[in-house]
Coordinates of C-alpha atoms in Angstrom, one line a residue:
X1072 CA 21.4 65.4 -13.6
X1073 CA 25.2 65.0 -12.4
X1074 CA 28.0 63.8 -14.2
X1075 CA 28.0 60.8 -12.2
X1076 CA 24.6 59.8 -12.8
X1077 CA 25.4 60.3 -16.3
X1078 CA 27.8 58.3 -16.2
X1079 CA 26.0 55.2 -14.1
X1080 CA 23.3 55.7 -16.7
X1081 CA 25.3 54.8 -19.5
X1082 CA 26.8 52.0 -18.1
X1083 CA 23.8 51.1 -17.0
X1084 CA 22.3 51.4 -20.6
X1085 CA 24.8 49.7 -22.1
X1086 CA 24.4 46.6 -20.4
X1087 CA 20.9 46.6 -21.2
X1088 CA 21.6 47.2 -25.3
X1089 CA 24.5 44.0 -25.1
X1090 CA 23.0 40.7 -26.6
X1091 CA 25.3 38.3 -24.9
X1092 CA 24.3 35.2 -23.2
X1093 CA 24.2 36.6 -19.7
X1094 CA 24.3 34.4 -16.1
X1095 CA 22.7 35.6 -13.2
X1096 CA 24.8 38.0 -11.2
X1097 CA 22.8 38.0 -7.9
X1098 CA 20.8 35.7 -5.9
X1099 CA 16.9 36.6 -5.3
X1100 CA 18.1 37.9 -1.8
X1101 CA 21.2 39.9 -3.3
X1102 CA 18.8 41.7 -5.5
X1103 CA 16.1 42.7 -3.4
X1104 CA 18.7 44.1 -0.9
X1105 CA 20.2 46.0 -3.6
X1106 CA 16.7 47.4 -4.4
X1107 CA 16.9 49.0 -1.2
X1108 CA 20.0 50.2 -0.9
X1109 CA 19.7 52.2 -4.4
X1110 CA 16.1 53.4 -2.8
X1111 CA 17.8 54.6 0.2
X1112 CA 20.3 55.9 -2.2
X1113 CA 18.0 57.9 -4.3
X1114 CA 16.2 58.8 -1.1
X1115 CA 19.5 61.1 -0.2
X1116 CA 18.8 62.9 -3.3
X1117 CA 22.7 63.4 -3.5
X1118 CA 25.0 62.2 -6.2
X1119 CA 24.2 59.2 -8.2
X1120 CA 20.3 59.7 -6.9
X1121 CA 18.4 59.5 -10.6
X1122 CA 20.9 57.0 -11.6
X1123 CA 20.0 55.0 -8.2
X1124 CA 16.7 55.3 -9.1
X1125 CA 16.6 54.3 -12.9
X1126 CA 18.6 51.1 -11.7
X1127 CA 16.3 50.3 -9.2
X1128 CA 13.3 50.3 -10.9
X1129 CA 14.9 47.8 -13.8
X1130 CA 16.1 45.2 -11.1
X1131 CA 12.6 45.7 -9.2
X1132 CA 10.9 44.9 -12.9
X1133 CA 12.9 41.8 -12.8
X1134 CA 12.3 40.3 -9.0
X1135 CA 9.7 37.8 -8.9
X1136 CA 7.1 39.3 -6.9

C-alpha cells in the first residue's frame, strides 16, 4: 500500500467513525458515477488504487440496487 492510499484510507475511515448528523452529499446518479470512476481507478492499479477500491465498495454497499 502507498502513502497516498494511506492517507485516503484514513480520511476515509474517519468519516465513517464521526457520529454527526450527516446530509446526503451526492445524488443516486453522482454516486453510481463515482462507483465507476474509483473502479476504473483501481483498475489502473496506480496510486490511490486499494484506497479507490475500499471507497468504492462502501458507496456501492450504500446504492439502492
Amino acid at each position: 500500500m502507498t502513502d497516498i492510499d494511506e492517507r485516503l484510507l484514513a480520511l476515509i475511515d474517519s468519516v465513517a467513525a464521526c457520529d454527526e448528523k450527516r446530509l446526503p452529499l451526492l445524488t443516486l446518479h453522482e454516486a453510481r458515477a463515482a462507483v465507476e470512476l474509483l473502479q476504473l481507478l483501481n483498475a489502473g492499479n496506480g496510486e490511490g488504487a486499494y484506497a479507490a477500491r475500499h471507497l468504492a465498495r462502501n458507496l456501492a454497499r450504500r446504492i439502492p440496487a
